[in-house]
mmCIF file of C-alpha atoms in Angstrom:
data_model
loop_
_atom_site.group_PDB
_atom_site.id
_atom_site.type_symbol
_atom_site.label_atom_id
_atom_site.label_comp_id
_atom_site.label_asym_id
_atom_site.label_seq_id
_atom_site.Cartn_x
_atom_site.Cartn_y
_atom_site.Cartn_z
ATOM 1 C CA MET D 250 -1.362 -35.904 118.180
ATOM 2 C CA SER D 251 -4.269 -38.208 117.367
ATOM 3 C CA ARG D 252 -6.682 -37.500 114.555
ATOM 4 C CA SER D 253 -10.366 -37.085 115.188
ATOM 5 C CA PRO D 254 -12.809 -39.552 113.641
ATOM 6 C CA ALA D 255 -14.259 -36.729 111.516
ATOM 7 C CA SER D 256 -10.908 -35.986 109.898
ATOM 8 C CA THR D 257 -10.350 -39.671 109.143
ATOM 9 C CA VAL D 258 -13.672 -39.916 107.325
ATOM 10 C CA GLN D 259 -12.884 -36.748 105.375
ATOM 11 C CA ALA D 260 -9.545 -38.180 104.261
ATOM 12 C CA HIS D 261 -11.205 -41.342 103.008
ATOM 13 C CA ASP D 262 -13.624 -39.255 100.963
ATOM 14 C CA HIS D 263 -10.737 -38.056 98.780
ATOM 15 C CA VAL D 264 -9.457 -41.579 97.935
ATOM 16 C CA ARG D 265 -10.463 -42.623 94.383
ATOM 17 C CA MET D 266 -11.724 -46.109 93.943
ATOM 18 C CA LYS D 267 -10.217 -48.154 91.033
ATOM 19 C CA PRO D 268 -12.840 -48.411 88.278
ATOM 20 C CA GLU D 269 -13.988 -51.830 87.323
ATOM 21 C CA PRO D 270 -12.467 -53.070 83.990
ATOM 22 C CA ILE D 271 -14.743 -52.898 80.953
ATOM 23 C CA PRO D 272 -15.251 -56.273 79.257
ATOM 24 C CA PHE D 273 -13.643 -56.449 75.817
ATOM 25 C CA SER D 274 -16.926 -57.342 74.142
ATOM 26 C CA LYS D 275 -18.500 -54.225 75.632
ATOM 27 C CA PHE D 276 -15.488 -52.168 74.456
ATOM 28 C CA LEU D 277 -16.030 -53.384 70.911
ATOM 29 C CA PHE D 278 -19.682 -52.400 71.015
ATOM 30 C CA ASN D 279 -21.503 -50.745 73.859
ATOM 31 C CA SER D 280 -25.206 -50.979 73.128
ATOM 32 C CA GLN D 281 -26.075 -48.867 76.138
ATOM 33 C CA ASN D 282 -23.971 -45.871 75.081
ATOM 34 C CA GLY D 283 -24.057 -46.627 71.331
ATOM 35 C CA THR D 284 -20.252 -46.578 71.005
ATOM 36 C CA VAL D 285 -17.856 -48.666 68.947
ATOM 37 C CA LEU D 286 -14.301 -48.973 70.318
ATOM 38 C CA GLY D 287 -15.179 -46.268 72.785
ATOM 39 C CA ARG D 288 -16.330 -43.725 70.168
ATOM 40 C CA GLY D 289 -19.746 -42.638 69.125
ATOM 41 C CA ALA D 290 -20.935 -42.075 65.569
ATOM 42 C CA GLY D 291 -20.172 -38.355 65.672
ATOM 43 C CA SER D 292 -16.635 -38.918 66.965
ATOM 44 C CA TRP D 293 -15.924 -41.540 64.289
ATOM 45 C CA ALA D 294 -17.278 -39.221 61.580
ATOM 46 C CA LYS D 295 -15.012 -36.368 62.692
ATOM 47 C CA ILE D 296 -11.865 -38.489 62.875
ATOM 48 C CA GLY D 297 -12.713 -40.174 59.556
ATOM 49 C CA ILE D 298 -13.129 -36.827 57.780
ATOM 50 C CA PHE D 299 -9.860 -35.595 59.300
ATOM 51 C CA TYR D 300 -7.827 -38.546 58.044
ATOM 52 C CA ILE D 301 -9.457 -38.507 54.608
ATOM 53 C CA ILE D 302 -8.468 -34.862 54.189
ATOM 54 C CA PHE D 303 -5.007 -35.444 55.706
ATOM 55 C CA TYR D 304 -4.075 -38.385 53.475
ATOM 56 C CA SER D 305 -5.631 -36.778 50.401
ATOM 57 C CA VAL D 306 -3.438 -33.709 50.845
ATOM 58 C CA LEU D 307 -0.414 -35.924 51.566
ATOM 59 C CA ALA D 308 -1.035 -38.014 48.433
ATOM 60 C CA ALA D 309 -1.477 -34.853 46.348
ATOM 61 C CA LEU D 310 1.849 -33.476 47.614
ATOM 62 C CA VAL D 311 3.653 -36.756 46.836
ATOM 63 C CA ALA D 312 2.079 -36.906 43.366
ATOM 64 C CA MET D 313 3.097 -33.309 42.670
ATOM 65 C CA CYS D 314 6.691 -33.976 43.787
ATOM 66 C CA MET D 315 6.885 -37.100 41.604
ATOM 67 C CA TRP D 316 5.456 -35.189 38.628
ATOM 68 C CA VAL D 317 8.056 -32.443 39.013
ATOM 69 C CA PHE D 318 10.798 -35.068 39.464
ATOM 70 C CA PHE D 319 9.873 -37.036 36.340
ATOM 71 C CA LYS D 320 9.695 -33.826 34.340
ATOM 72 C CA THR D 321 13.437 -33.504 34.911
ATOM 73 C CA LEU D 322 14.129 -37.003 33.542
ATOM 74 C CA ASP D 323 14.272 -38.388 30.037
ATOM 75 C CA PRO D 324 13.136 -42.043 29.800
ATOM 76 C CA ARG D 325 15.842 -42.680 27.195
ATOM 77 C CA ILE D 326 18.718 -40.458 28.318
ATOM 78 C CA PRO D 327 20.226 -40.938 31.809
ATOM 79 C CA LYS D 328 20.676 -37.789 33.899
ATOM 80 C CA TRP D 329 24.186 -38.731 35.024
ATOM 81 C CA GLN D 330 26.477 -39.911 32.251
ATOM 82 C CA VAL D 331 29.997 -41.318 31.813
ATOM 83 C CA ASP D 332 32.228 -39.912 34.613
ATOM 84 C CA GLN D 333 29.247 -38.757 36.663
ATOM 85 C CA SER D 334 27.458 -42.113 36.496
ATOM 86 C CA LEU D 335 27.768 -44.943 38.998
ATOM 87 C CA ILE D 336 29.216 -47.325 36.390
ATOM 88 C CA GLY D 337 31.940 -44.872 35.421
ATOM 89 C CA ALA D 338 33.622 -44.110 32.120
ATOM 90 C CA SER D 339 35.514 -47.350 31.489
ATOM 91 C CA PRO D 340 33.355 -50.162 30.088
ATOM 92 C CA GLY D 341 33.733 -53.769 31.080
ATOM 93 C CA LEU D 342 34.206 -56.628 28.663
ATOM 94 C CA SER D 343 31.780 -59.543 28.821
ATOM 95 C CA MET D 344 31.639 -62.953 27.184
ATOM 96 C CA ARG D 345 29.117 -65.471 25.899
ATOM 97 C CA PRO D 346 28.358 -68.238 26.591
ATOM 98 C CA LEU D 347 28.487 -67.654 30.301
ATOM 99 C CA PRO D 348 29.644 -70.546 32.492
ATOM 100 C CA PHE D 349 26.834 -72.451 34.154
ATOM 101 C CA GLU D 350 25.797 -72.101 37.769
ATOM 102 C CA ASP D 351 26.398 -75.767 38.531
ATOM 103 C CA LYS D 352 30.089 -75.478 37.684
ATOM 104 C CA ILE D 353 32.465 -75.428 40.621
ATOM 105 C CA GLU D 354 34.301 -72.522 39.059
ATOM 106 C CA LYS D 355 31.967 -69.934 37.581
ATOM 107 C CA THR D 356 34.623 -68.915 35.025
ATOM 108 C CA GLN D 357 35.027 -72.359 33.501
ATOM 109 C CA ILE D 358 33.894 -73.497 30.078
ATOM 110 C CA VAL D 359 34.321 -77.236 30.127
ATOM 111 C CA TYR D 360 32.956 -79.896 27.822
ATOM 112 C CA GLN D 361 33.942 -83.262 26.409
ATOM 113 C CA GLY D 362 35.322 -83.135 22.903
ATOM 114 C CA THR D 363 32.772 -84.000 20.232
ATOM 115 C CA ASP D 364 30.094 -85.192 22.676
ATOM 116 C CA GLU D 365 26.987 -83.264 21.573
ATOM 117 C CA LYS D 366 25.235 -83.636 24.932
ATOM 118 C CA SER D 367 28.263 -82.124 26.609
ATOM 119 C CA TYR D 368 28.606 -79.012 24.440
ATOM 120 C CA LYS D 369 24.920 -78.499 23.553
ATOM 121 C CA LEU D 370 24.387 -76.445 26.709
ATOM 122 C CA TYR D 371 26.858 -73.889 25.386
ATOM 123 C CA THR D 372 25.624 -73.808 21.796
ATOM 124 C CA ASP D 373 22.008 -73.466 22.953
ATOM 125 C CA THR D 374 23.045 -70.534 25.125
ATOM 126 C CA LEU D 375 24.704 -68.891 22.129
ATOM 127 C CA ASP D 376 21.593 -69.507 20.025
ATOM 128 C CA ASP D 377 19.481 -67.675 22.597
ATOM 129 C CA PHE D 378 21.985 -64.849 22.930
ATOM 130 C CA LEU D 379 22.157 -64.281 19.158
ATOM 131 C CA THR D 380 18.391 -64.410 18.590
ATOM 132 C CA ASN D 381 18.085 -60.609 18.520
ATOM 133 C CA TYR D 382 20.939 -60.417 16.029
ATOM 134 C CA ARG D 383 18.885 -62.524 13.598
ATOM 135 C CA SER D 384 15.762 -60.363 13.919
ATOM 136 C CA ASP D 385 14.535 -58.517 10.836
ATOM 137 C CA HIS D 386 11.976 -56.361 12.665
ATOM 138 C CA VAL D 387 14.358 -53.397 12.996
ATOM 139 C CA GLN D 388 15.487 -51.182 10.159
ATOM 140 C CA PHE D 389 19.284 -51.254 10.269
ATOM 141 C CA GLN D 390 21.745 -49.191 8.314
ATOM 142 C CA ASN D 391 24.632 -50.862 6.527
ATOM 143 C CA CYS D 392 27.519 -48.986 8.114
ATOM 144 C CA SER D 393 31.221 -48.912 7.411
ATOM 145 C CA TYR D 394 34.243 -46.885 8.448
ATOM 146 C CA ASN D 395 33.567 -44.550 5.517
ATOM 147 C CA ASP D 396 29.795 -44.570 6.013
ATOM 148 C CA PRO D 397 28.891 -44.114 9.709
ATOM 149 C CA PRO D 398 25.239 -44.189 10.796
ATOM 150 C CA SER D 399 22.966 -41.224 10.197
ATOM 151 C CA LYS D 400 21.497 -39.367 13.160
ATOM 152 C CA GLY D 401 19.020 -41.614 14.968
ATOM 153 C CA LYS D 402 19.967 -44.695 12.918
ATOM 154 C CA ILE D 403 21.613 -47.903 14.105
ATOM 155 C CA CYS D 404 24.144 -50.149 12.443
ATOM 156 C CA GLU D 405 23.554 -53.782 11.619
ATOM 157 C CA VAL D 406 25.643 -56.489 13.244
ATOM 158 C CA ASP D 407 25.807 -59.114 10.520
ATOM 159 C CA ILE D 408 26.545 -62.416 12.254
ATOM 160 C CA ARG D 409 26.743 -64.157 8.877
ATOM 161 C CA GLN D 410 30.289 -62.801 8.638
ATOM 162 C CA TYR D 411 31.495 -64.771 11.643
ATOM 163 C CA GLY D 412 33.075 -67.606 9.677
ATOM 164 C CA PRO D 413 33.122 -70.864 11.669
ATOM 165 C CA CYS D 414 31.389 -69.140 14.609
ATOM 166 C CA THR D 415 27.844 -69.471 13.282
ATOM 167 C CA LEU D 416 24.749 -71.448 14.141
ATOM 168 C CA GLU D 417 25.129 -73.600 11.024
ATOM 169 C CA ASN D 418 28.649 -74.584 12.120
ATOM 170 C CA HIS D 419 27.586 -75.265 15.738
ATOM 171 C CA TYR D 420 30.069 -72.505 16.657
ATOM 172 C CA SER D 421 32.760 -75.176 16.018
ATOM 173 C CA TYR D 422 32.194 -76.807 19.406
ATOM 174 C CA HIS D 423 31.752 -80.169 17.692
ATOM 175 C CA LYS D 424 35.277 -79.814 16.291
ATOM 176 C CA SER D 425 36.834 -79.144 19.712
ATOM 177 C CA ALA D 426 37.560 -75.637 18.420
ATOM 178 C CA PRO D 427 35.007 -73.525 20.322
ATOM 179 C CA CYS D 428 34.000 -69.910 19.691
ATOM 180 C CA ILE D 429 33.581 -67.337 22.444
ATOM 181 C CA PHE D 430 31.730 -64.082 21.769
ATOM 182 C CA LEU D 431 32.903 -60.817 23.320
ATOM 183 C CA LYS D 432 31.099 -57.506 23.687
ATOM 184 C CA LEU D 433 31.683 -54.221 25.472
ATOM 185 C CA ASN D 434 29.219 -53.309 28.192
ATOM 186 C CA LYS D 435 27.058 -50.347 27.226
ATOM 187 C CA ILE D 436 27.692 -46.920 28.764
ATOM 188 C CA TYR D 437 25.467 -44.138 27.507
ATOM 189 C CA GLY D 438 27.394 -41.431 25.689
ATOM 190 C CA TRP D 439 30.761 -43.177 25.939
ATOM 191 C CA GLU D 440 33.057 -42.635 22.953
ATOM 192 C CA PRO D 441 36.304 -44.574 22.585
ATOM 193 C CA VAL D 442 39.621 -42.800 22.176
ATOM 194 C CA PHE D 443 41.345 -45.091 19.708
ATOM 195 C CA TYR D 444 44.857 -46.434 19.502
ATOM 196 C CA ASP D 445 45.055 -45.240 15.899
ATOM 197 C CA ASP D 446 48.732 -44.337 15.816
ATOM 198 C CA PRO D 447 50.863 -47.455 15.212
ATOM 199 C CA SER D 448 53.910 -45.616 16.561
ATOM 200 C CA ALA D 449 52.289 -44.840 19.933
ATOM 201 C CA LEU D 450 50.972 -48.131 21.264
ATOM 202 C CA PRO D 451 51.114 -49.121 24.962
ATOM 203 C CA SER D 452 54.033 -51.228 26.109
ATOM 204 C CA ASP D 453 51.792 -53.907 27.645
ATOM 205 C CA MET D 454 49.818 -54.492 24.439
ATOM 206 C CA PRO D 455 50.472 -58.000 23.021
ATOM 207 C CA THR D 456 53.097 -58.058 20.305
ATOM 208 C CA ASP D 457 50.860 -59.779 17.762
ATOM 209 C CA LEU D 458 48.201 -57.056 18.197
ATOM 210 C CA LYS D 459 50.819 -54.355 17.730
ATOM 211 C CA GLU D 460 51.902 -55.979 14.477
ATOM 212 C CA TYR D 461 48.273 -56.263 13.395
ATOM 213 C CA ILE D 462 47.654 -52.553 14.010
ATOM 214 C CA LYS D 463 50.836 -51.571 12.212
ATOM 215 C CA ASP D 464 49.785 -53.684 9.217
ATOM 216 C CA LYS D 465 46.354 -52.040 9.202
ATOM 217 C CA GLY D 466 48.035 -48.635 9.357
ATOM 218 C CA VAL D 467 49.821 -49.419 6.116
ATOM 219 C CA LYS D 468 47.059 -51.204 4.194
ATOM 220 C CA GLN D 469 43.773 -49.906 5.657
ATOM 221 C CA GLN D 470 44.458 -46.792 7.656
ATOM 222 C CA HIS D 471 40.773 -45.846 7.774
ATOM 223 C CA THR D 472 40.063 -48.948 9.911
ATOM 224 C CA LEU D 473 42.279 -47.801 12.793
ATOM 225 C CA SER D 474 39.219 -46.263 14.478
ATOM 226 C CA THR D 475 38.634 -49.546 16.280
ATOM 227 C CA VAL D 476 38.476 -50.724 19.863
ATOM 228 C CA TRP D 477 41.003 -53.534 19.531
ATOM 229 C CA VAL D 478 40.685 -56.951 21.157
ATOM 230 C CA SER D 479 43.336 -59.410 22.301
ATOM 231 C CA CYS D 480 43.060 -62.851 23.880
ATOM 232 C CA GLU D 481 45.998 -64.812 25.244
ATOM 233 C CA GLY D 482 46.952 -67.375 27.848
ATOM 234 C CA GLU D 483 47.716 -65.968 31.278
ATOM 235 C CA SER D 484 50.845 -68.019 31.962
ATOM 236 C CA GLU D 485 53.551 -69.430 29.720
ATOM 237 C CA ASP D 486 51.970 -72.885 29.883
ATOM 238 C CA ASP D 487 48.603 -71.398 28.951
ATOM 239 C CA ARG D 488 50.140 -69.585 25.990
ATOM 240 C CA ASN D 489 51.733 -72.825 24.823
ATOM 241 C CA ASN D 490 48.430 -74.710 25.102
ATOM 242 C CA ILE D 491 46.012 -72.147 23.724
ATOM 243 C CA GLY D 492 46.909 -72.684 20.072
ATOM 244 C CA PRO D 493 46.073 -70.350 17.153
ATOM 245 C CA ILE D 494 43.285 -67.799 17.656
ATOM 246 C CA GLN D 495 41.192 -66.114 14.961
ATOM 247 C CA TYR D 496 38.943 -63.067 15.381
ATOM 248 C CA TYR D 497 35.690 -62.626 13.440
ATOM 249 C CA PRO D 498 34.617 -60.552 11.609
ATOM 250 C CA ARG D 499 37.576 -58.354 12.631
ATOM 251 C CA ARG D 500 39.898 -57.913 15.558
ATOM 252 C CA GLY D 501 37.879 -55.371 17.464
ATOM 253 C CA PHE D 502 34.763 -53.239 17.693
ATOM 254 C CA PRO D 503 34.426 -50.638 14.916
ATOM 255 C CA GLY D 504 34.206 -47.065 16.114
ATOM 256 C CA TYR D 505 31.086 -46.286 14.091
ATOM 257 C CA TYR D 506 28.965 -48.237 16.609
ATOM 258 C CA TYR D 507 29.702 -45.572 19.222
ATOM 259 C CA PRO D 508 28.549 -43.605 21.121
ATOM 260 C CA TYR D 509 25.723 -45.725 22.493
ATOM 261 C CA GLU D 510 22.593 -43.527 22.670
ATOM 262 C CA ASN D 511 19.908 -46.025 23.691
ATOM 263 C CA ILE D 512 18.187 -46.020 20.312
ATOM 264 C CA ASP D 513 15.486 -48.678 20.001
ATOM 265 C CA GLY D 514 16.841 -51.820 18.357
ATOM 266 C CA TYR D 515 20.510 -51.046 19.037
ATOM 267 C CA LEU D 516 22.743 -54.122 19.089
ATOM 268 C CA SER D 517 26.206 -54.167 20.619
ATOM 269 C CA PRO D 518 28.942 -55.136 18.154
ATOM 270 C CA LEU D 519 30.465 -58.553 18.737
ATOM 271 C CA VAL D 520 33.822 -60.190 18.228
ATOM 272 C CA ALA D 521 33.894 -63.967 17.912
ATOM 273 C CA ILE D 522 37.063 -65.577 19.242
ATOM 274 C CA HIS D 523 37.794 -68.897 17.531
ATOM 275 C CA PHE D 524 40.203 -71.195 19.348
ATOM 276 C CA GLU D 525 41.365 -73.310 16.438
ATOM 277 C CA ARG D 526 43.456 -76.003 18.155
ATOM 278 C CA PRO D 527 43.475 -75.667 21.944
ATOM 279 C CA ALA D 528 45.247 -78.417 23.857
ATOM 280 C CA ARG D 529 42.858 -81.057 25.161
ATOM 281 C CA GLY D 530 42.711 -82.495 28.629
ATOM 282 C CA THR D 531 44.158 -79.443 30.364
ATOM 283 C CA GLY D 532 42.684 -76.220 31.702
ATOM 284 C CA ILE D 533 43.756 -73.106 29.800
ATOM 285 C CA ASN D 534 43.434 -69.788 31.587
ATOM 286 C CA VAL D 535 42.490 -67.132 29.054
ATOM 287 C CA GLU D 536 42.413 -63.365 29.434
ATOM 288 C CA CYS D 537 40.786 -61.138 26.808
ATOM 289 C CA LYS D 538 41.193 -57.359 26.798
ATOM 290 C CA ALA D 539 39.629 -54.429 24.986
ATOM 291 C CA TRP D 540 42.062 -51.705 23.949
ATOM 292 C CA ALA D 541 41.311 -47.980 23.763
ATOM 293 C CA ARG D 542 43.029 -45.047 25.412
ATOM 294 C CA ASN D 543 40.062 -44.490 27.718
ATOM 295 C CA ILE D 544 39.599 -48.150 28.709
ATOM 296 C CA LYS D 545 41.462 -49.134 31.826
ATOM 297 C CA HIS D 546 42.304 -52.707 32.741
ATOM 298 C CA ASP D 547 41.533 -53.793 36.274
ATOM 299 C CA ARG D 548 41.253 -57.470 37.219
ATOM 300 C CA TYR D 549 39.657 -56.735 40.591
ATOM 301 C CA ASP D 550 36.886 -54.446 39.298
ATOM 302 C CA ARG D 551 36.825 -56.240 35.920
ATOM 303 C CA PHE D 552 37.263 -53.148 33.822
ATOM 304 C CA GLY D 553 38.188 -53.674 30.182
ATOM 305 C CA LEU D 554 38.865 -57.407 30.410
ATOM 306 C CA VAL D 555 37.334 -60.822 30.970
ATOM 307 C CA ARG D 556 38.990 -63.990 32.256
ATOM 308 C CA PHE D 557 37.884 -67.601 31.963
ATOM 309 C CA GLU D 558 39.214 -71.147 31.865
ATOM 310 C CA LEU D 559 38.742 -73.265 28.762
ATOM 311 C CA LYS D 560 39.004 -77.021 29.137
ATOM 312 C CA ILE D 561 38.165 -79.604 26.493
ATOM 313 C CA GLU D 562 38.159 -83.116 27.812
ATOM 314 C CA PRO D 563 39.617 -85.806 25.480
#
């Protein structure tokens, strides 16, 4: 059936013609209609007021939530402590000076005998590290095993008692007998459980440390409240090459420095390890451990121990 001409015209009347595109410049500002980006002044005012109110309310809600959140926190005391914290309840053991970034092995301490230019990098690092320990701006308490710190007080760490491991002695690096400083990493609220019974020491504790603790138990029993420290060569060759080791000012961290409570001016106790006559010209792998019943030793996660290589070139 053919369509009549009238119906064809009527069908074309319902076809919409594609509007001509608006030039971009006219879209930005249409002087004829008085619009900017397609909106008039009234439309822009309405949308502007809406977003001002919306973001003001949103900012007020965020500020209120943050205020409530910070009210639950203490700037000095962490909310999650010891076992509940991310760092756990077993502190790590760290050393100074740290090996330098340009060393092939990051755990190496290597220098050439009495060459000042060679060892000065290490002694300068120790100088910087011990700067806070020389400060007299904080009021310290002279503590001892029989006189622990009062509430809110902190104990002094007197680095003048470190024998040959002092600034004046260049930490004995110039004598090819270097000093390494050890400290326990800080965990808020952590208290050591001491090995204070000479008859109940772990089987893997070095024999010389066991003898040391037993001797202290006889002569100075009150000093057994100590986190003990041992350093030894990892292999038999290392133990033969490491030579005599001395610990200053004592062989461990006294218990009266704990727990750590983030008091302003607090300084971690230190143990200086003096390698008196290490073999020269060979790398010596050293492992140092901290000993307490609640310190675990894990080489992979580096709990309770630190490992490094000491090498003094001839």
